[in-house]
Coordinates of C-alpha atoms in Angstrom, one line a residue:
Chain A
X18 CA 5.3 22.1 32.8
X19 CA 5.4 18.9 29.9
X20 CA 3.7 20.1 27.2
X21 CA 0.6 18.4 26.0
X22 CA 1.7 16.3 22.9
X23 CA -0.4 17.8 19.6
X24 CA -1.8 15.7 17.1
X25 CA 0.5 16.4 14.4
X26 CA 3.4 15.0 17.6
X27 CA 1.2 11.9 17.5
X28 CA 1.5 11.7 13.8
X29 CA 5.4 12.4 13.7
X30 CA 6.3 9.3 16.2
X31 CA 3.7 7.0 14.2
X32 CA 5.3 8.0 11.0
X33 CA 8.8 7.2 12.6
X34 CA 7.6 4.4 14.3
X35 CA 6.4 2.8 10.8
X36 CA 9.3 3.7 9.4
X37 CA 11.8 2.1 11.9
X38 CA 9.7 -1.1 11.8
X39 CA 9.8 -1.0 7.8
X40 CA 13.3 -0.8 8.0
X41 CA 14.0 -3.9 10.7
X42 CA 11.6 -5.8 8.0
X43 CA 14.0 -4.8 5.1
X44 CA 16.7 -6.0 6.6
X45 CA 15.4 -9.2 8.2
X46 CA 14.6 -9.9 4.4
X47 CA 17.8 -9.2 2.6
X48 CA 19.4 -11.7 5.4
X49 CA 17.4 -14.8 3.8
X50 CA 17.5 -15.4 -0.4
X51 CA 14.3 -14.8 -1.9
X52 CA 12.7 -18.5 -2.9
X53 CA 12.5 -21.6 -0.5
X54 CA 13.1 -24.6 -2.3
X55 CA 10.9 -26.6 0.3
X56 CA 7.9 -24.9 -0.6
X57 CA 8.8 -24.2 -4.2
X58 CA 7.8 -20.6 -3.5
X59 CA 9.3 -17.3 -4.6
X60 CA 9.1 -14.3 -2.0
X61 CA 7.2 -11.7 -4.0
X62 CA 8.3 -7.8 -3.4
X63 CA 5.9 -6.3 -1.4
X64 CA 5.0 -3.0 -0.2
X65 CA 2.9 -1.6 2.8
X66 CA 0.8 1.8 2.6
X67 CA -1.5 3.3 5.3
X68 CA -3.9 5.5 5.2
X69 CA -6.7 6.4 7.3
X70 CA -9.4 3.9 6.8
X71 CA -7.4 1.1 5.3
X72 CA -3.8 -0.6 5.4
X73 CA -2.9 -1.6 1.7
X74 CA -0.5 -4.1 1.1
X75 CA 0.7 -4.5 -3.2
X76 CA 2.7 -7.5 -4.2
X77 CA 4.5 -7.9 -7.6
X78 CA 3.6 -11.6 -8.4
X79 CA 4.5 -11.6 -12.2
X80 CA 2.3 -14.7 -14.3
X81 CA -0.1 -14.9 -10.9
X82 CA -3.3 -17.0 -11.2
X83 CA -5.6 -14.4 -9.4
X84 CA -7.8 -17.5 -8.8
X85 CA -5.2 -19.0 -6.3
X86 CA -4.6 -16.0 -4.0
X87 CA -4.7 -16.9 -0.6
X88 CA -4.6 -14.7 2.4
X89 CA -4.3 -16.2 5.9
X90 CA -4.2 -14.4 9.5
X91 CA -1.5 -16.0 11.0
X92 CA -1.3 -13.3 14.3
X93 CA -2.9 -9.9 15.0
X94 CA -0.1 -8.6 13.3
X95 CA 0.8 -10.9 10.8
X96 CA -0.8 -12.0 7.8
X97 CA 0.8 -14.7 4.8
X98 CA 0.1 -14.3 1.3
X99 CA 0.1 -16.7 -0.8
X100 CA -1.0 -17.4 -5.1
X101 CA 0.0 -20.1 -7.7
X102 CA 2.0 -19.2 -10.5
X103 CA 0.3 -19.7 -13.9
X104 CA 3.3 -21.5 -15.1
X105 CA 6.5 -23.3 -13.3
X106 CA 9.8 -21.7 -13.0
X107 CA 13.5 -22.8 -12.7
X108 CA 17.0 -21.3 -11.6
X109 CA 17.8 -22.1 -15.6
X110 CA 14.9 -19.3 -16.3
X111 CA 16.2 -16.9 -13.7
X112 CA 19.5 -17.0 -15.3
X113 CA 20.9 -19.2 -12.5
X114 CA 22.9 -22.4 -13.9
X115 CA 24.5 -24.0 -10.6
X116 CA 21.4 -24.5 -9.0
X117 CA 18.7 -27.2 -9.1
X118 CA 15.0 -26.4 -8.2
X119 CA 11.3 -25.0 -9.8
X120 CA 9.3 -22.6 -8.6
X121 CA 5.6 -22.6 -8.6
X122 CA 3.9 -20.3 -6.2
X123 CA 4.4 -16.5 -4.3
X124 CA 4.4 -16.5 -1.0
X125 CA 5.5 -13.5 2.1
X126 CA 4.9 -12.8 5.5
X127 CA 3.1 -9.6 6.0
X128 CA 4.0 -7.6 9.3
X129 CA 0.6 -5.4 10.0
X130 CA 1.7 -1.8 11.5
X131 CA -1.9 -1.2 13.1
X132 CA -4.9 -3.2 13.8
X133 CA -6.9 -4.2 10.5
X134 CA -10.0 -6.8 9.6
X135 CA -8.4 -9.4 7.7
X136 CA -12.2 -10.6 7.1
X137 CA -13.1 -7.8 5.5
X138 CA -10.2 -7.7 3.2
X139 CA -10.6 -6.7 -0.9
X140 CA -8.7 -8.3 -3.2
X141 CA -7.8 -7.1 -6.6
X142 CA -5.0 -8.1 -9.1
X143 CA -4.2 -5.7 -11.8
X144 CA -0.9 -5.9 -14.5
X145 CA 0.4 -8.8 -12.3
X146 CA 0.6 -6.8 -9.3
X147 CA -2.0 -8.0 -6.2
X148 CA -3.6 -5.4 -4.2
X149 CA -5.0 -6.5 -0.4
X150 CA -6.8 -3.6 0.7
X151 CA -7.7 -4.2 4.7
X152 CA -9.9 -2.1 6.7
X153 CA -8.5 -0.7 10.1
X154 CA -9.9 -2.1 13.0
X155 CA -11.9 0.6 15.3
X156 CA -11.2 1.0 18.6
X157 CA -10.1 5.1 19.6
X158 CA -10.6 8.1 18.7
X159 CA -8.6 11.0 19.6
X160 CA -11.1 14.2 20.1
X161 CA -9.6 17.7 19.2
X162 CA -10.0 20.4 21.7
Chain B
X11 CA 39.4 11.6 -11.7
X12 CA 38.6 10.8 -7.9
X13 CA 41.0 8.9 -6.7
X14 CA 38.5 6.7 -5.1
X15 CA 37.0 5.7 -8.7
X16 CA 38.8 4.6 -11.9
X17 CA 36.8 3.8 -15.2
X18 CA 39.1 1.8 -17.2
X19 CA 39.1 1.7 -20.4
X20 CA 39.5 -2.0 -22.2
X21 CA 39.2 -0.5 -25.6
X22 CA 39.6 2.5 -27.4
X23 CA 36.8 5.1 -27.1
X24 CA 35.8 7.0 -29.8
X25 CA 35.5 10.6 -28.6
X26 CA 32.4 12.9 -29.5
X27 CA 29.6 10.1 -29.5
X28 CA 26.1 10.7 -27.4
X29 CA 25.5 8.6 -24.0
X30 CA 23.0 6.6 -22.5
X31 CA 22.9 6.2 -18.7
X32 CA 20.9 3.1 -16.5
X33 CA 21.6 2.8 -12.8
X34 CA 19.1 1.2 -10.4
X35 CA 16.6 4.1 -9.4
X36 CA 12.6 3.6 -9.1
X37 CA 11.0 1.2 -11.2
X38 CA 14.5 -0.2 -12.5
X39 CA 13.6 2.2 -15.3
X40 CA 17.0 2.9 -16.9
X41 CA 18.8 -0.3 -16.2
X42 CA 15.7 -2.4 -18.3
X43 CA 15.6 0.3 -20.8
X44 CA 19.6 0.7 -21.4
X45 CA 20.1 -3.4 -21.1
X46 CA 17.7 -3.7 -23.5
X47 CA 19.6 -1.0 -26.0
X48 CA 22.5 -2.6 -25.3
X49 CA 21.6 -6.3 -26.3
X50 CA 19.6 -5.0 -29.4
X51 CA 22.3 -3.1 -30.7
X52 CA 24.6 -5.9 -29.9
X53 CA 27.4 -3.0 -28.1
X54 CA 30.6 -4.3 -26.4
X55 CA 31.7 -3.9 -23.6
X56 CA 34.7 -0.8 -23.7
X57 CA 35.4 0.4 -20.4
X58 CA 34.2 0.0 -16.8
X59 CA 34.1 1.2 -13.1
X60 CA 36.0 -0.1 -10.6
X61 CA 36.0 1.5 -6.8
X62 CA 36.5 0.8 -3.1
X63 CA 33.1 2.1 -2.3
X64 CA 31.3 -0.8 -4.1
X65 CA 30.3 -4.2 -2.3
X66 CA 33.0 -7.0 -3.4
X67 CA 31.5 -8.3 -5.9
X68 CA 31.6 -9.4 -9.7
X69 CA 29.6 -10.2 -12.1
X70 CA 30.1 -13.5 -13.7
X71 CA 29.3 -14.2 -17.5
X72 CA 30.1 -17.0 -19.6
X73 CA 32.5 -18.0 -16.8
X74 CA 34.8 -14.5 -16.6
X75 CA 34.5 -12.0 -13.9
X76 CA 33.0 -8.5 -14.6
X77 CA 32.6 -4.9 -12.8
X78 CA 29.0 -4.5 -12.0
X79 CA 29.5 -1.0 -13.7
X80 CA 30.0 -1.2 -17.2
X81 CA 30.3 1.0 -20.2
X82 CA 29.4 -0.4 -23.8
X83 CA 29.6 1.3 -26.8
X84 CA 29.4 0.7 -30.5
X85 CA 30.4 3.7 -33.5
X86 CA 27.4 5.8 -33.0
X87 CA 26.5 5.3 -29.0
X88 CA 28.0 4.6 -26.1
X89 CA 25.4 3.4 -22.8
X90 CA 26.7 2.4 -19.2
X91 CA 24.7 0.1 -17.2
X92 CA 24.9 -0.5 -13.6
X93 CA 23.9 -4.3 -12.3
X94 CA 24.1 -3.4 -8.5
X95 CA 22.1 -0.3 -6.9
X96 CA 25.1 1.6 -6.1
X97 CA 25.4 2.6 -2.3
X98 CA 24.4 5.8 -1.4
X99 CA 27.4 6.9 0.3
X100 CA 29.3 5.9 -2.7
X101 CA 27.3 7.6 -5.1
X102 CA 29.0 11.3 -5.2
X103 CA 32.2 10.0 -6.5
X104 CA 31.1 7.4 -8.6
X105 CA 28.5 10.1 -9.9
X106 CA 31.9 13.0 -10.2
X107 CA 34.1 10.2 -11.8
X108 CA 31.4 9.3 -14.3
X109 CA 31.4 12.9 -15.3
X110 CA 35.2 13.4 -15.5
X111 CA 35.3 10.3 -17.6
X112 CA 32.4 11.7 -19.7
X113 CA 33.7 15.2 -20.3
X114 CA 37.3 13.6 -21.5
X115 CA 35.5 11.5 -24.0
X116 CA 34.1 15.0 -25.0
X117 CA 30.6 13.2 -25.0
X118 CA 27.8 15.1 -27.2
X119 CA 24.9 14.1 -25.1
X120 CA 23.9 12.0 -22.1
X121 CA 20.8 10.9 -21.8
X122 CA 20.0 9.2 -18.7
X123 CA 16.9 6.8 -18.5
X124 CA 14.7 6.6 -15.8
X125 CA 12.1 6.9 -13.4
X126 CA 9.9 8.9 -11.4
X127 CA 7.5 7.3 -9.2
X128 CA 3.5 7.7 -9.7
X129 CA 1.5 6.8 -6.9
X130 CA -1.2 5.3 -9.3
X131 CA 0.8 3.7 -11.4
X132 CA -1.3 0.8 -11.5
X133 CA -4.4 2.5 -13.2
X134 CA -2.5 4.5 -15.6
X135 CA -2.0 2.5 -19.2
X136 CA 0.6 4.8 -20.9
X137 CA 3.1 6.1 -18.7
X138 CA 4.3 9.8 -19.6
X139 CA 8.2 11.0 -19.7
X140 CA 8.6 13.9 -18.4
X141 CA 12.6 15.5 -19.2
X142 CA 14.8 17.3 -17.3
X143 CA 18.1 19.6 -19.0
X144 CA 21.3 20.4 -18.0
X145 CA 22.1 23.8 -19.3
X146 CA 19.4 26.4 -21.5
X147 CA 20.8 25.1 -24.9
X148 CA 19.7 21.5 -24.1
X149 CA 16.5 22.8 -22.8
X150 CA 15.6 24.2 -26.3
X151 CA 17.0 21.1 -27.4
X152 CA 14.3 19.5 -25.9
X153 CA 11.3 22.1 -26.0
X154 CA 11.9 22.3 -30.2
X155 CA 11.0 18.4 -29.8
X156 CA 7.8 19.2 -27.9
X157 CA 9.1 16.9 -25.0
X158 CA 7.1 17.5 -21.8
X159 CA 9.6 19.3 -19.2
X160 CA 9.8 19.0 -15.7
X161 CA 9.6 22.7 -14.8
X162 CA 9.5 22.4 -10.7
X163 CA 10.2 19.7 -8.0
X164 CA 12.9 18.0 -6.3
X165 CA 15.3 15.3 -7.8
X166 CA 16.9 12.3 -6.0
X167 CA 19.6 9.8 -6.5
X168 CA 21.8 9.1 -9.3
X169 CA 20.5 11.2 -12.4
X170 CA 20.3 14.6 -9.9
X171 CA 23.8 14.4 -9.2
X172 CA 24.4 13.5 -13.3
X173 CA 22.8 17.1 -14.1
X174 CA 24.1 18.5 -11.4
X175 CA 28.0 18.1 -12.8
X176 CA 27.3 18.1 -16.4
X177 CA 25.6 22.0 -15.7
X178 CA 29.1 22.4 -13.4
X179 CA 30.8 21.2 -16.4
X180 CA 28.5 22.9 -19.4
X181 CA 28.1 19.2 -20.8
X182 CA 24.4 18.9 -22.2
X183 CA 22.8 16.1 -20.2
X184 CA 19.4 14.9 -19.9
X185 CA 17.0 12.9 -17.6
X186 CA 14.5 10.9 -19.5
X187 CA 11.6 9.9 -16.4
X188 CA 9.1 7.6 -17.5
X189 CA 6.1 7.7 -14.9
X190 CA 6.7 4.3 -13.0
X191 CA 6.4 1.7 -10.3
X192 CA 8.5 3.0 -7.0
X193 CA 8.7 -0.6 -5.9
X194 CA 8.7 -2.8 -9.0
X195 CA 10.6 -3.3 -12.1
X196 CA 8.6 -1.9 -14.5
X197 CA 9.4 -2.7 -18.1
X198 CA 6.5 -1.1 -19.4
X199 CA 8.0 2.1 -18.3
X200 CA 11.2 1.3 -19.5
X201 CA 9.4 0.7 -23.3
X202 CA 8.0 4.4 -22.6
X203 CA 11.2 5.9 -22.2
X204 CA 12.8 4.5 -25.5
X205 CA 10.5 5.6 -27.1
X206 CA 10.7 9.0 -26.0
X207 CA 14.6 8.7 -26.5
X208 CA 13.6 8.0 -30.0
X209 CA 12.1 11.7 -30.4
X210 CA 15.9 13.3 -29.3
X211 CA 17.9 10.6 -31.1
X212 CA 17.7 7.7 -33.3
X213 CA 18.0 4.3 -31.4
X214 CA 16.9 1.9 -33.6
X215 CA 15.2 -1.0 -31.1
X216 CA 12.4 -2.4 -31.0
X217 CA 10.4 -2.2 -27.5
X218 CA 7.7 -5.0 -28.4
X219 CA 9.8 -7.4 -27.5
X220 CA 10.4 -5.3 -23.9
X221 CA 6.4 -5.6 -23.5
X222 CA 6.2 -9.4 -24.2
X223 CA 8.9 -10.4 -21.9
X224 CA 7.5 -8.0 -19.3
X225 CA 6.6 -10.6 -16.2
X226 CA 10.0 -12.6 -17.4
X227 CA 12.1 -9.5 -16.5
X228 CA 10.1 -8.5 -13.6
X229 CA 10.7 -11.8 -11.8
X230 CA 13.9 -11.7 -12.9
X231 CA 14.7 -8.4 -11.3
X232 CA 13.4 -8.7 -8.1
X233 CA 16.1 -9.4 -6.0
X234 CA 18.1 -6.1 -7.4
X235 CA 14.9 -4.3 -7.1
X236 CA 14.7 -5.3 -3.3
X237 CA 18.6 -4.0 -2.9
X238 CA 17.6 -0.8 -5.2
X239 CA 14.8 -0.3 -2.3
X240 CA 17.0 -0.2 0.7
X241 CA 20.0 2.3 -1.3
X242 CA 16.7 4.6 -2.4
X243 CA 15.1 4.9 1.4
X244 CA 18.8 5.6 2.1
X245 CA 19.3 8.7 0.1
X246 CA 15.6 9.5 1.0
X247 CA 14.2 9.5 -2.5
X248 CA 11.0 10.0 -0.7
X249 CA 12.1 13.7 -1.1
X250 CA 11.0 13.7 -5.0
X251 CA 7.1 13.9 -3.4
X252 CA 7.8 16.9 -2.1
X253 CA 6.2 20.4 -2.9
X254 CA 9.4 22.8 -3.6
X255 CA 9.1 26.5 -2.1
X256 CA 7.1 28.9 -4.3
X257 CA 9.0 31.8 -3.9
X258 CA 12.4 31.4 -4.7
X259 CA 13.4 31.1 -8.6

């Protein structure tokens, strides 16, 4: 007889499930550099937590204008951040001499692992670091016997 | 030595003097922290690490080629910096070679500078170093200086394998862990653990200038922080959240 999957089962294969997904992100990034000289934008680093009422998503965004952040739903599942820099940066600043370009924004694709209200979203940025806190969409509930 | 590491040596090392260590863990702790030393104290380069495990790569400055892993020293200290997170499958050897190299140089202490990761890092103003010994005497060493010691939990990555051999080897070593970012560079952590170096030995820098160039070095660092990332979630640093067994001494 198949054994009736537990919740803590249900928890396991989300937790692996997030993490496999996290690591297919990581690696689609590291195949890319990290600033697009067409948009003059720097790809911030960004992390993704969940918890049980809300997904939060942190960005490092060093000399952010927390005036200028912009969030926009691009797909259920997808969500691109975006915030001007306070001042403009080159390759020279970075420590990079044989390239050419200037850098004025943040911006990153943000891959949702579970249903959220991008409406509803809270914004905070603290020590140069941006905090999106997005509350998870409704829809189940699994009852325990 | 392993045979699969080498530190060469491109000047003579004095034997006897303390250690600093900074290799890409959480945070980029050690690697702002000991960079930071190592340009205020204006130390030269004397010896580096050079290995088939690490990616092909070199470091260029001023137009010469450099190992990623480099040891600098001046008459009182000596501090090695790594510039690349160094793979998890490499780090055993690179960790035992280290240590060889390090007990032939009959070094008095290592310190290594670091990390440890505080989910709330972004609420918390001063971050708080917790230490980590070697052997009993260097844990005396440290409770005479009212340090605050790590007494139980689980250690990850580069500095547990650095205790690890220097107990194997009775060479006094110790983790400095500034509370930090898991994700970020986070200079502000890496001011709080010179400072707390300052309270085991004189290192006469000055961290202000760490503070003020804070979001300078954090965009600088990003892209070796995203590497760092990938090398941590390898060796599943995750592991340092967990509660150790209660019963077992």
């Amino acid at each position: 007889m198949r054994r009736r999957r537990s919740i803590f089962d249900i928890m396991w294969e989300y937790m692996e499930e997030l993490e496999r997904r996290t690591d297919e992100l990581m690696r689609e990034v590291f195949e890319k550099p990290s600033w697009d000289l067409e948009t003059r934008s720097l790809e911030p680093l960004f992390n993704i937590s969940v918890t049980p009422d809300e997904v939060v998503v942190t960005a490092d965004m060093p000399y952010v204008d927390p005036e200028t952040v912009e969030i926009e739903k691009l797909d259920e599942d997808l969500i691109e951040v975006s915030a001007k820099m306070r001042v403009k940066v080159t390759f020279r600043d970075l420590g990079v001499r044989h390239r050419e370009g200037e850098f004025s924004c943040f911006r990153c694709r943000v891959p949702l692992p579970v249903p959220v209200e991008v409406g509803k979203a809270k914004i905070r940025v603290r020590r140069g670091i941006l905090e999106i806190r997005l509350p998870r969409r409704r829809g189940y509930r699994i009852e325990v016997e | 030595m392993s045979a699969l590491v080498r530190v060469v040596e491109k000047k003579s090392v004095p034997e006897g003097l303390n250690m600093l260590q900074g290799i890409p863990d959480v945070g980029l702790v050690g690697v702002i922290a000991t960079s930071h030393i190592i340009f205020n104290l204006k130390m030269e380069e004397v010896a580096y690490i050079d290995s088939d495990l690490l990616p092909p790569l070199t470091v260029l400055y001023e137009g010469l080629p450099h190992s990623p892993i480099r040891i600098f020293g001046n008459d009182r200290l000596l501090a090695l910096v790594s510039e690349i997170a160094i793979p998890a499958n490499a780090l055993r050897p690179v960790m035992k070679a280290i240590v060889d190299w390090i007990e032939r140089k009959k070094v008095d202490k290592v310190f290594s500078l670091g990390g440890i990761a505080a989910p709330n890092r972004q609420d918390i103003e001063k971050p708080k170093v917790y230490t980590v010994a070697s052997n009993e005497e260097t844990l005396k060493f440290l409770r005479e200086r009212n340090m605050e010691v790590m007494e139980r939990g689980f250690l990850v990555g580069p500095q547990a394998l650095l205790l690890q051999y220097c107990a194997e080897k009775k060479i006094g070593a110790v983790a400095l862990l500034a509370e930090s970012f898991y994700n970020y560079p986070d200079p502000e952590a890496a001011a709080a653990v010179i400072n707390a170096l300052n309270q085991l030995i004189e290192v006469p820098v000055n961290v202000q200038e760490l503070l003020e160039k804070g979001e300078e070095i954090r965009l600088k660092m990003r892209d070796i922080m995203r590497r760092t990332r990938t090398e941590l979630a390898q060796m599943r640093k995750a592991r340092e959240y967990d509660i150790p067994s209660y019963y077992v001494a």
